Short mmCIF file of C-alpha atoms and ligand atoms in Angstrom, two decimals:
data_model
loop_
_atom_site.label_atom_id
_atom_site.label_comp_id
_atom_site.label_asym_id
_atom_site.label_seq_id
_atom_site.Cartn_x
_atom_site.Cartn_y
_atom_site.Cartn_z
CA MET A 1 -16.31 16.15 -4.64
CA ASP A 2 -14.98 16.46 -1.08
CA TYR A 3 -12.03 18.52 0.04
CA LEU A 4 -10.25 19.08 3.35
CA ARG A 5 -9.85 22.46 5.01
CA ILE A 6 -7.00 22.66 7.50
CA GLN A 7 -6.07 25.56 9.77
CA GLY A 8 -2.43 25.73 10.72
CA PRO A 9 -0.14 25.72 12.46
CA THR A 10 -1.54 23.10 14.76
CA LYS A 11 -0.37 21.17 17.81
CA LEU A 12 -1.38 17.54 18.36
CA SER A 13 -1.58 15.38 21.46
CA GLY A 14 -2.99 12.04 22.53
CA THR A 15 -3.30 8.58 21.06
CA VAL A 16 -4.28 7.31 17.64
CA THR A 17 -5.23 3.73 16.73
CA ILE A 18 -3.70 2.41 13.54
CA SER A 19 -5.98 0.52 11.11
CA GLY A 20 -5.27 -2.75 9.32
CA ALA A 21 -2.87 -2.52 6.38
CA LYS A 22 -4.57 -1.84 3.06
CA ASN A 23 -1.67 -3.35 1.13
CA ALA A 24 -1.82 -6.53 3.21
CA ALA A 25 -5.61 -6.75 3.00
CA LEU A 26 -5.78 -6.49 -0.81
CA PRO A 27 -3.86 -9.71 -1.61
CA LEU A 28 -5.47 -11.43 1.37
CA ILE A 29 -8.92 -10.77 -0.10
CA THR A 30 -7.89 -12.33 -3.42
CA LEU A 31 -6.30 -15.20 -1.48
CA ALA A 32 -9.86 -16.13 -0.48
CA LEU A 33 -10.34 -17.21 -4.12
CA LEU A 34 -8.19 -20.26 -3.29
CA ALA A 35 -10.39 -21.32 -0.35
CA HIS A 36 -13.39 -23.66 -0.45
CA ASN A 37 -14.62 -22.57 3.00
CA PRO A 38 -16.10 -19.23 4.16
CA LEU A 39 -13.50 -17.00 5.83
CA LYS A 40 -13.59 -14.44 8.59
CA VAL A 41 -10.95 -11.71 8.45
CA THR A 42 -10.61 -9.17 11.26
CA ASN A 43 -8.90 -5.73 11.42
CA MET A 44 -9.96 -5.07 7.84
CA PRO A 45 -9.41 -1.39 6.96
CA GLU A 46 -12.60 0.32 5.79
CA VAL A 47 -11.13 2.30 2.89
CA ALA A 48 -12.22 2.76 -0.72
CA ASP A 49 -9.66 0.37 -2.27
CA ILE A 50 -10.90 -2.49 -0.10
CA LYS A 51 -14.52 -1.77 -1.05
CA THR A 52 -13.51 -1.69 -4.74
CA LEU A 53 -11.85 -5.10 -4.52
CA LEU A 54 -14.82 -6.59 -2.66
CA LYS A 55 -17.07 -5.31 -5.45
CA LEU A 56 -14.83 -7.08 -7.95
CA LEU A 57 -15.11 -10.33 -5.97
CA GLN A 58 -18.89 -9.92 -5.81
CA ASN A 59 -18.97 -9.45 -9.60
CA LEU A 60 -17.15 -12.76 -9.88
CA GLY A 61 -19.91 -14.38 -7.80
CA ALA A 62 -18.47 -14.33 -4.28
CA SER A 63 -20.46 -13.26 -1.25
CA CYS A 64 -18.77 -10.64 0.94
CA SER A 65 -19.82 -8.49 3.86
CA LEU A 66 -17.69 -5.92 5.66
CA GLU A 67 -18.94 -4.57 8.97
CA ASN A 68 -17.04 -3.13 11.93
CA HIS A 69 -13.74 -4.11 10.32
CA VAL A 70 -14.77 -7.75 10.05
CA LEU A 71 -14.92 -9.27 6.58
CA ASN A 72 -16.88 -12.43 5.91
CA VAL A 73 -16.11 -13.79 2.48
CA ASP A 74 -17.20 -16.94 0.69
CA THR A 75 -15.82 -17.59 -2.80
CA SER A 76 -17.26 -21.10 -3.18
CA THR A 77 -20.00 -19.56 -5.39
CA VAL A 78 -17.60 -17.84 -7.81
CA SER A 79 -18.59 -18.66 -11.39
CA HIS A 80 -17.22 -15.77 -13.49
CA THR A 81 -13.56 -15.32 -14.35
CA MET A 82 -13.56 -11.87 -15.90
CA ALA A 83 -12.26 -8.80 -14.07
CA ASN A 84 -13.55 -5.97 -16.19
CA TYR A 85 -12.09 -2.60 -17.06
CA ASP A 86 -14.60 -0.56 -15.04
CA ILE A 87 -13.14 -1.80 -11.77
CA VAL A 88 -9.52 -2.50 -12.73
CA LYS A 89 -9.07 1.03 -14.10
CA THR A 90 -9.92 2.48 -10.68
CA MET A 91 -7.44 0.28 -8.83
CA ARG A 92 -4.29 -1.38 -10.17
CA ALA A 93 -4.20 -3.91 -7.34
CA SER A 94 -7.17 -5.65 -9.04
CA ILE A 95 -4.45 -7.50 -10.97
CA LEU A 96 -4.13 -9.61 -7.80
CA VAL A 97 -7.07 -11.74 -8.99
CA LEU A 98 -5.04 -12.96 -11.98
CA GLY A 99 -2.93 -15.63 -10.24
CA PRO A 100 -5.73 -17.04 -8.02
CA LEU A 101 -8.40 -17.14 -10.80
CA LEU A 102 -6.06 -18.82 -13.28
CA ALA A 103 -4.85 -21.35 -10.69
CA ARG A 104 -8.40 -22.27 -9.62
CA PHE A 105 -10.32 -22.22 -12.92
CA GLY A 106 -7.60 -22.80 -15.54
CA HIS A 107 -8.56 -19.60 -17.36
CA CYS A 108 -9.39 -15.97 -16.72
CA GLU A 109 -9.66 -12.58 -18.38
CA VAL A 110 -8.35 -9.55 -16.50
CA SER A 111 -8.34 -6.01 -17.85
CA LEU A 112 -4.89 -4.46 -18.24
CA PRO A 113 -4.48 -1.88 -15.47
CA GLY A 114 -3.05 0.88 -17.70
CA GLY A 115 -1.07 3.89 -16.48
CA CYS A 116 -1.27 5.56 -13.11
CA ALA A 117 -0.34 8.84 -11.49
CA ILE A 118 3.06 7.64 -10.30
CA GLY A 119 4.26 6.48 -13.69
CA GLN A 120 4.20 3.50 -15.96
CA ARG A 121 3.59 0.40 -13.87
CA PRO A 122 3.87 -2.69 -16.05
CA ILE A 123 2.72 -6.21 -15.10
CA ASP A 124 5.19 -7.99 -17.40
CA LEU A 125 6.82 -9.84 -14.49
CA HIS A 126 3.46 -11.28 -13.35
CA LEU A 127 2.74 -12.49 -16.89
CA LYS A 128 6.23 -13.89 -17.55
CA ALA A 129 6.12 -15.93 -14.34
CA LEU A 130 2.69 -17.37 -15.17
CA GLU A 131 3.96 -18.31 -18.65
CA GLN A 132 6.86 -20.13 -17.01
CA MET A 133 4.22 -22.04 -15.06
CA GLY A 134 2.64 -23.20 -18.32
CA ALA A 135 0.00 -20.52 -18.89
CA GLN A 136 -0.73 -19.30 -22.40
CA ILE A 137 -1.23 -15.57 -22.30
CA THR A 138 -2.55 -13.27 -24.98
CA ILE A 139 -3.40 -9.62 -24.78
CA HIS A 140 -6.47 -8.68 -26.75
CA ALA A 141 -8.78 -5.65 -26.66
CA GLY A 142 -7.23 -4.36 -23.44
CA TYR A 143 -7.54 -7.67 -21.59
CA VAL A 144 -5.07 -10.30 -20.45
CA HIS A 145 -6.48 -13.68 -21.52
CA ALA A 146 -4.76 -16.46 -19.61
CA VAL A 147 -5.37 -20.18 -20.05
CA ALA A 148 -3.84 -23.26 -18.47
CA PRO A 149 -6.24 -26.09 -19.35
CA GLU A 150 -4.18 -28.74 -17.53
CA GLY A 151 -3.57 -26.44 -14.57
CA LEU A 152 -0.41 -24.50 -13.68
CA LYS A 153 2.86 -26.37 -13.23
CA GLY A 154 5.56 -25.67 -10.68
CA ALA A 155 8.58 -23.80 -12.11
CA HIS A 156 11.85 -22.12 -11.19
CA ILE A 157 11.20 -18.40 -11.53
CA ILE A 158 13.68 -15.58 -11.09
CA PHE A 159 12.04 -12.17 -10.88
CA ASP A 160 14.11 -9.63 -12.86
CA LYS A 161 13.01 -6.96 -10.40
CA ILE A 162 11.55 -7.15 -6.93
CA THR A 163 7.79 -6.74 -7.23
CA VAL A 164 5.37 -6.76 -4.30
CA THR A 165 2.08 -7.59 -6.02
CA GLY A 166 3.99 -9.72 -8.55
CA THR A 167 5.37 -11.90 -5.74
CA ALA A 168 1.92 -12.13 -4.11
CA ASN A 169 0.22 -13.07 -7.40
CA ILE A 170 2.69 -15.85 -8.19
CA VAL A 171 2.76 -17.20 -4.61
CA MET A 172 -1.03 -17.61 -4.83
CA ALA A 173 -0.79 -19.24 -8.27
CA ALA A 174 1.94 -21.61 -7.03
CA ALA A 175 -0.17 -22.68 -4.03
CA LEU A 176 -2.63 -24.39 -6.40
CA ALA A 177 -0.11 -25.46 -9.07
CA HIS A 178 1.09 -29.02 -9.74
CA GLY A 179 4.43 -29.65 -8.05
CA LYS A 180 7.17 -27.42 -6.72
CA THR A 181 7.68 -23.73 -7.50
CA VAL A 182 10.87 -21.90 -6.54
CA LEU A 183 10.65 -18.11 -6.61
CA VAL A 184 13.90 -16.15 -6.55
CA ASN A 185 14.31 -12.39 -5.87
CA CYS A 186 10.96 -12.14 -4.07
CA ALA A 187 9.60 -9.12 -2.22
CA LYS A 188 10.07 -9.41 1.57
CA GLU A 189 7.52 -6.76 2.57
CA PRO A 190 5.52 -7.63 5.73
CA GLU A 191 2.38 -7.74 3.56
CA VAL A 192 3.90 -10.55 1.44
CA VAL A 193 5.11 -12.32 4.59
CA GLN A 194 1.59 -12.34 6.05
CA LEU A 195 0.18 -13.83 2.84
CA CYS A 196 2.76 -16.65 2.98
CA GLU A 197 2.13 -17.26 6.68
CA ILE A 198 -1.60 -17.67 6.14
CA LEU A 199 -0.95 -20.18 3.35
CA ARG A 200 1.43 -22.06 5.65
CA ASP A 201 -1.11 -22.00 8.51
CA SER A 202 -3.71 -23.35 6.05
CA GLY A 203 -1.54 -26.38 5.32
CA ILE A 204 0.44 -25.29 2.25
CA ASP A 205 4.06 -26.45 2.20
CA ILE A 206 5.88 -23.13 1.84
CA ASN A 207 9.46 -22.39 2.84
CA GLY A 208 11.71 -19.34 2.95
CA ILE A 209 9.04 -16.95 4.25
CA GLY A 210 10.54 -13.47 4.69
CA THR A 211 13.58 -14.31 2.54
CA PRO A 212 14.16 -13.54 -1.16
CA GLU A 213 13.68 -17.21 -2.09
CA LEU A 214 10.36 -18.99 -1.60
CA THR A 215 9.66 -22.67 -2.26
CA ILE A 216 6.02 -23.72 -2.56
CA ILE A 217 4.52 -27.15 -3.14
CA GLY A 218 1.14 -26.73 -4.86
CA THR A 219 -2.04 -28.69 -4.22
CA GLY A 220 -2.40 -29.75 -7.88
CA GLY A 221 -5.53 -27.68 -8.42
CA LYS A 222 -7.36 -28.48 -5.16
CA THR A 223 -8.79 -25.53 -3.26
CA ILE A 224 -7.64 -24.95 0.33
CA GLU A 225 -9.31 -25.12 3.77
CA MET A 226 -8.21 -21.63 4.81
CA VAL A 227 -7.77 -20.39 8.40
CA ASP A 228 -9.38 -17.18 9.70
CA PHE A 229 -6.91 -14.37 10.36
CA GLU A 230 -6.34 -10.75 11.40
CA VAL A 231 -4.80 -8.18 9.03
CA ILE A 232 -1.46 -6.73 10.22
CA PRO A 233 -1.34 -3.02 11.17
CA ASP A 234 -0.75 -0.50 8.38
CA ARG A 235 2.91 0.53 8.57
CA ILE A 236 2.41 3.39 6.09
CA GLU A 237 -0.53 4.86 8.00
CA ALA A 238 1.58 4.52 11.16
CA GLY A 239 4.57 6.22 9.50
CA THR A 240 2.30 9.06 8.37
CA TYR A 241 1.13 9.68 11.98
CA LEU A 242 4.76 9.61 13.19
CA CYS A 243 5.44 12.36 10.63
CA ALA A 244 2.34 14.20 11.89
CA GLY A 245 3.89 14.31 15.36
CA ALA A 246 7.26 15.41 13.98
CA ILE A 247 5.89 18.15 11.68
CA THR A 248 3.62 19.68 14.34
CA ASN A 249 6.30 19.49 17.02
CA SER A 250 4.03 17.28 19.14
CA THR A 251 4.24 14.12 21.22
CA ILE A 252 1.69 11.53 20.09
CA THR A 253 1.26 7.82 20.69
CA LEU A 254 0.29 5.20 18.11
CA GLU A 255 -1.57 2.10 19.25
CA ARG A 256 -2.03 -1.23 17.47
CA VAL A 257 1.16 -0.88 15.48
CA ARG A 258 4.12 -3.16 14.64
CA PRO A 259 7.26 -1.09 15.48
CA ASP A 260 9.52 -3.71 13.83
CA HIS A 261 7.85 -3.00 10.46
CA LEU A 262 8.89 0.65 10.74
CA ASP A 263 12.61 0.39 11.50
CA ALA A 264 13.77 2.32 8.40
CA VAL A 265 11.21 5.08 9.02
CA THR A 266 12.10 5.33 12.72
CA ALA A 267 15.82 5.52 11.86
CA LYS A 268 15.23 8.53 9.59
CA LEU A 269 13.05 10.31 12.18
CA GLU A 270 15.81 9.80 14.74
CA GLN A 271 18.46 11.12 12.33
CA MET A 272 16.27 14.23 12.06
CA GLY A 273 16.40 14.62 15.84
CA CYS A 274 13.08 13.08 16.92
CA ARG A 275 12.89 10.35 19.55
CA VAL A 276 10.71 7.31 18.95
CA GLU A 277 9.83 5.17 21.94
CA CYS A 278 8.56 1.69 21.12
CA GLY A 279 6.47 -0.72 23.17
CA GLU A 280 5.25 -4.10 21.99
CA ASN A 281 2.34 -2.66 19.97
CA THR A 282 2.80 1.06 20.58
CA MET A 283 5.05 3.85 19.36
CA THR A 284 5.42 7.34 20.81
CA ILE A 285 7.04 10.12 18.84
CA HIS A 286 8.77 12.91 20.74
CA PRO A 287 9.53 15.86 18.45
CA ALA A 288 13.03 17.23 17.78
CA THR A 289 14.25 20.34 19.57
CA GLU A 290 15.41 21.48 16.15
CA LEU A 291 14.57 19.29 13.13
CA LYS A 292 17.72 18.38 11.13
CA HIS A 293 18.01 17.70 7.40
CA VAL A 294 18.09 14.10 6.17
CA ASP A 295 19.14 12.03 3.14
CA ILE A 296 16.75 9.31 1.99
CA ILE A 297 16.78 6.71 -0.78
CA THR A 298 13.60 4.72 -1.36
CA GLN A 299 14.13 1.00 -1.84
CA GLU A 300 12.46 -2.33 -1.23
CA TYR A 301 11.72 -3.52 2.33
CA PRO A 302 13.45 -3.51 4.79
CA ALA A 303 14.91 -0.25 3.38
CA PHE A 304 13.01 3.05 3.35
CA PRO A 305 9.56 2.66 1.68
CA THR A 306 8.56 4.67 -1.39
CA ASP A 307 5.11 4.97 0.20
CA MET A 308 6.66 7.24 2.89
CA GLN A 309 8.64 9.41 0.45
CA ALA A 310 6.06 12.19 0.03
CA GLN A 311 5.43 12.51 3.79
CA PHE A 312 9.17 12.87 4.49
CA LEU A 313 9.47 15.42 1.72
CA ALA A 314 6.82 17.47 3.55
CA LEU A 315 8.67 17.01 6.83
CA ALA A 316 12.01 18.02 5.28
CA THR A 317 10.54 21.42 4.33
CA ILE A 318 10.64 22.50 7.98
CA ALA A 319 14.02 20.87 8.77
CA LYS A 320 17.21 22.92 8.93
CA GLY A 321 19.57 22.49 5.97
CA ALA A 322 19.50 20.67 2.63
CA SER A 323 17.74 17.29 2.57
CA THR A 324 17.92 14.96 -0.41
CA ILE A 325 15.27 12.40 -1.27
CA GLU A 326 15.98 9.96 -4.08
CA GLU A 327 13.10 7.92 -5.53
CA ARG A 328 14.37 4.60 -6.86
CA LEU A 329 11.14 2.64 -7.34
CA PHE A 330 8.82 4.78 -9.42
CA GLU A 331 9.70 7.06 -12.29
CA ASN A 332 7.19 9.85 -11.72
CA ARG A 333 6.54 9.97 -8.03
CA PHE A 334 7.18 13.66 -7.38
CA MET A 335 3.86 15.16 -8.43
CA HIS A 336 3.43 16.51 -4.89
CA VAL A 337 6.53 18.72 -5.27
CA SER A 338 4.74 21.47 -7.19
CA GLU A 339 1.86 21.39 -4.70
CA LEU A 340 4.27 21.67 -1.74
CA GLN A 341 5.90 24.59 -3.58
CA ARG A 342 2.48 26.30 -3.61
CA LEU A 343 2.65 26.17 0.20
CA GLY A 344 6.07 27.86 0.10
CA ALA A 345 8.44 24.89 0.09
CA GLU A 346 11.83 25.33 -1.56
CA ILE A 347 12.39 22.11 -3.49
CA LYS A 348 14.59 21.45 -6.53
CA LEU A 349 13.99 18.40 -8.68
CA SER A 350 16.76 16.81 -10.68
CA GLY A 351 15.97 13.47 -12.25
CA HIS A 352 14.91 11.11 -9.50
CA THR A 353 16.20 13.30 -6.65
CA ALA A 354 14.46 16.11 -4.80
CA THR A 355 16.56 18.54 -2.78
CA VAL A 356 14.68 20.42 -0.10
CA ILE A 357 16.18 23.56 1.40
CA GLY A 358 14.79 24.25 4.84
CA PRO A 359 13.44 25.48 7.03
CA CYS A 360 10.75 27.02 4.83
CA GLU A 361 8.03 29.39 5.97
CA LEU A 362 4.95 27.46 4.88
CA ALA A 363 1.75 29.40 4.25
CA GLY A 364 -1.73 27.96 3.61
CA ALA A 365 -2.99 27.73 0.01
CA ASP A 366 -5.27 25.71 -2.25
CA VAL A 367 -3.54 22.49 -3.30
CA MET A 368 -4.49 19.38 -5.20
CA ALA A 369 -3.86 15.78 -4.19
CA THR A 370 -2.27 13.77 -7.01
CA ASP A 371 -1.97 10.29 -5.53
CA LEU A 372 -2.64 8.48 -2.29
CA ARG A 373 0.56 9.22 -0.35
CA ALA A 374 1.01 12.66 -1.93
CA SER A 375 -2.37 13.55 -0.43
CA SER A 376 -1.25 12.79 3.10
CA ALA A 377 1.96 14.78 2.53
CA LEU A 378 -0.17 17.84 1.72
CA VAL A 379 -2.24 17.35 4.87
CA LEU A 380 0.97 17.14 6.92
CA ALA A 381 2.41 20.30 5.36
CA ALA A 382 -0.92 22.08 5.87
CA MET A 383 -0.77 21.37 9.61
CA ALA A 384 2.62 23.11 9.75
CA ALA A 385 1.64 26.02 7.48
CA GLU A 386 0.39 29.38 8.71
CA GLY A 387 -3.24 29.94 7.74
CA THR A 388 -5.84 27.97 5.78
CA THR A 389 -5.07 25.18 3.32
CA ASN A 390 -7.71 23.48 1.20
CA VAL A 391 -6.63 20.06 -0.07
CA HIS A 392 -8.70 19.16 -3.15
CA ARG A 393 -9.25 15.78 -4.85
CA ILE A 394 -9.07 13.85 -1.62
CA TYR A 395 -10.67 10.80 -3.20
CA HIS A 396 -7.04 9.69 -3.49
CA LEU A 397 -6.72 9.92 0.28
CA ASP A 398 -9.93 7.97 0.85
CA ARG A 399 -8.49 5.05 -1.12
CA GLY A 400 -6.04 4.18 1.62
CA TYR A 401 -6.42 6.20 4.84
CA GLU A 402 -9.27 5.29 7.13
CA ASP A 403 -10.95 8.41 8.54
CA LEU A 404 -7.78 10.50 8.38
CA GLU A 405 -9.55 13.71 9.30
CA GLY A 406 -11.45 12.07 12.19
CA LYS A 407 -8.25 10.62 13.63
CA LEU A 408 -6.35 13.93 13.23
CA ARG A 409 -9.23 15.92 14.71
CA ALA A 410 -9.25 13.64 17.76
CA LEU A 411 -5.54 14.48 18.14
CA GLY A 412 -6.37 18.20 18.10
CA ALA A 413 -5.98 19.21 14.44
CA LYS A 414 -8.30 21.84 12.99
CA ILE A 415 -9.44 19.89 9.96
CA GLU A 416 -12.84 19.54 8.31
CA ARG A 417 -14.26 17.79 5.25
CA LEU A 418 -16.28 20.04 2.97
CA LYS A 419 -18.01 19.73 -0.41
CA GLU A 420 -16.64 21.60 -3.46
C1 UD1 B 1 3.15 -2.18 -4.19
C2 UD1 B 1 2.28 -1.37 -3.26
C3 UD1 B 1 2.60 0.12 -3.43
C4 UD1 B 1 4.10 0.36 -3.24
C5 UD1 B 1 4.90 -0.57 -4.13
C6 UD1 B 1 6.40 -0.49 -3.86
C7 UD1 B 1 0.27 -2.70 -3.08
C8 UD1 B 1 -1.17 -2.84 -3.42
N1 UD1 B 1 0.89 -1.63 -3.60
O1 UD1 B 1 2.82 -1.80 -5.53
O2 UD1 B 1 1.85 0.83 -2.45
O3 UD1 B 1 4.39 1.70 -3.58
O4 UD1 B 1 4.52 -1.94 -3.92
O5 UD1 B 1 6.68 -0.78 -2.53
O6 UD1 B 1 0.83 -3.46 -2.32
N2 UD1 B 1 7.55 -3.60 -12.09
C9 UD1 B 1 7.83 -4.00 -13.37
N3 UD1 B 1 7.11 -5.06 -13.88
C10 UD1 B 1 6.16 -5.73 -13.16
C11 UD1 B 1 5.91 -5.32 -11.84
C12 UD1 B 1 6.63 -4.24 -11.33
O7 UD1 B 1 8.67 -3.42 -14.05
O8 UD1 B 1 5.58 -6.68 -13.69
C13 UD1 B 1 8.30 -2.44 -11.51
C14 UD1 B 1 7.38 -1.25 -11.17
O9 UD1 B 1 7.14 -0.46 -12.29
C15 UD1 B 1 8.19 -0.56 -10.10
C16 UD1 B 1 8.86 -1.72 -9.35
O10 UD1 B 1 8.84 -2.83 -10.25
O11 UD1 B 1 9.17 0.25 -10.67
C17 UD1 B 1 8.19 -2.12 -8.06
O12 UD1 B 1 6.81 -2.29 -8.29
P1 UD1 B 1 5.91 -3.29 -7.45
O13 UD1 B 1 6.64 -3.78 -6.26
O14 UD1 B 1 5.32 -4.30 -8.37
O15 UD1 B 1 4.73 -2.33 -6.97
P2 UD1 B 1 3.24 -2.74 -6.74
O16 UD1 B 1 3.21 -4.16 -6.30
O17 UD1 B 1 2.40 -2.34 -7.90
#
C-alpha cells in the first residue's frame, strides 16, 4: 500500500491546472448507456473511481478507452444488465447505471452499495422514483432487481430530500421514458446541470436546467444520438488547492477552473481574510495577513459543499479564534477529526458540529486517511505542520484527486509517495 510523506511547514508558489470533475464525469459515463453512437469525452480525470466505472461498463459489454484524458466509449455492444457486488462495493456511484440500464433494456440487476465511511447512504429515493415511473423493484440477495417490461413511464416525482446522484439517475431514466416526467426538489449542482445540458444538446426536450424543477420528455425507449463533450473542471479539487494556498500562507494560481462554481468556498476564504482574484478560467489565492476564524454550514449547492468540509476544518486549525463547522448532509463525516487531533489540532465534536480552537501548533505525525476528502485535509494540515507527516491509506485520495502529490510538488511542496 502507498503512503505520502510530507515535510512541513512548506511554502507554495506557481500555477496548478485543475482536472475534470470526477463527480461530473461519473454520471456522464453512465449517460453513454443511453447513446447508440460512439462518444468522445475530453478533460476526463484519470482517477481510480473513473477507472472503476469504466471497468463496470466493460463488464456490461461496452468498449471504452481512456488515454491522455480523452475517453472513447461505445455502449452499442452492451448485452449484460448486471452490475455486480465486486465493483459496486468499491464505489457507491456505480448505482448510476441503474436508471440508464433500466430505461434502455427494461430490466437490470444492480448490487446494493451498502455502507460507507461517511455514514449510512441509502438509495431509497432512487428506487421510489423509479417505482413511480412504473418499475417493479425487489431486493433479493443483496441486489436491486428492477423490471419495466413495457418501458418506464413519465411521472410527477417529488424528491423528499435533495439528492445529487438520485437526480442524475432519474433524469437519465426519464430521458428514455414514455411521456413527460416532472422532477421536483432536484439537485442543482453544476455536475447535474452539465448532465442535463448534454441531454438537451443531444436533442432531448428538457426544461428547468439549474432550477429545482426539471421537466423531461422521454424518447419512448429509443436510444439517443449523443454529442461529444468536455467534462467541467473539478470544483472540489480547485477548492482544495485554494485551501493549500491559504494554509501555507502562499499565493498560487489555479488554471482551467470555473470560479462561478466556487462562490460559497471563495466567500468563506475571504471571510477568513484571504483574497481571491478571479479571471474567466483562473483563480489566484492571496493568503491572509492573519487567518480569522469562520462559521460554516454544509448544504446543497449553491451553499457550502460538504466535500470541502474536511479541508476547511484543517484550515481552521491555524486560524485565530473559535471556528464552527456544522455538517448537515452526512451523519458521520468527521472521521478526520481524530486524525487532525494527532497533528495537534484542538477540535471539539458535539453532534454534527465541530468547534476548532485556533491557532494550533501543528506537529507532524503518522495519520490515516478515512475517506476521499478527509485524505486531502490531512495533506493540507501536514503542509502546515512542523516536521514529518506520513499519511497512510491514500487509496482514498487516489479515488478522486489526479496526481495530487505531483501537482503539489510542482508548486514547491516536499511530498513523496512511498510504499508501506
Ligand atoms: C454526491 C457526491 C458526493 C457529495 C454528495 C453531497 C457524487 C458521485 N458524489 O453523493 O461527493 O458529498 O453528493 O453533495 O456525485 N439520501 C437519502 N436517500 C437517497 C439518496 C440520498 O436519504 O436515496 C441522503 C443521503 O444519505 C445524504 C443526502 O441525501 O444525507 C444527500 O446525498 P446525495 O446527494 O444523494 O449524495 P450522493 O449523490 O451519494
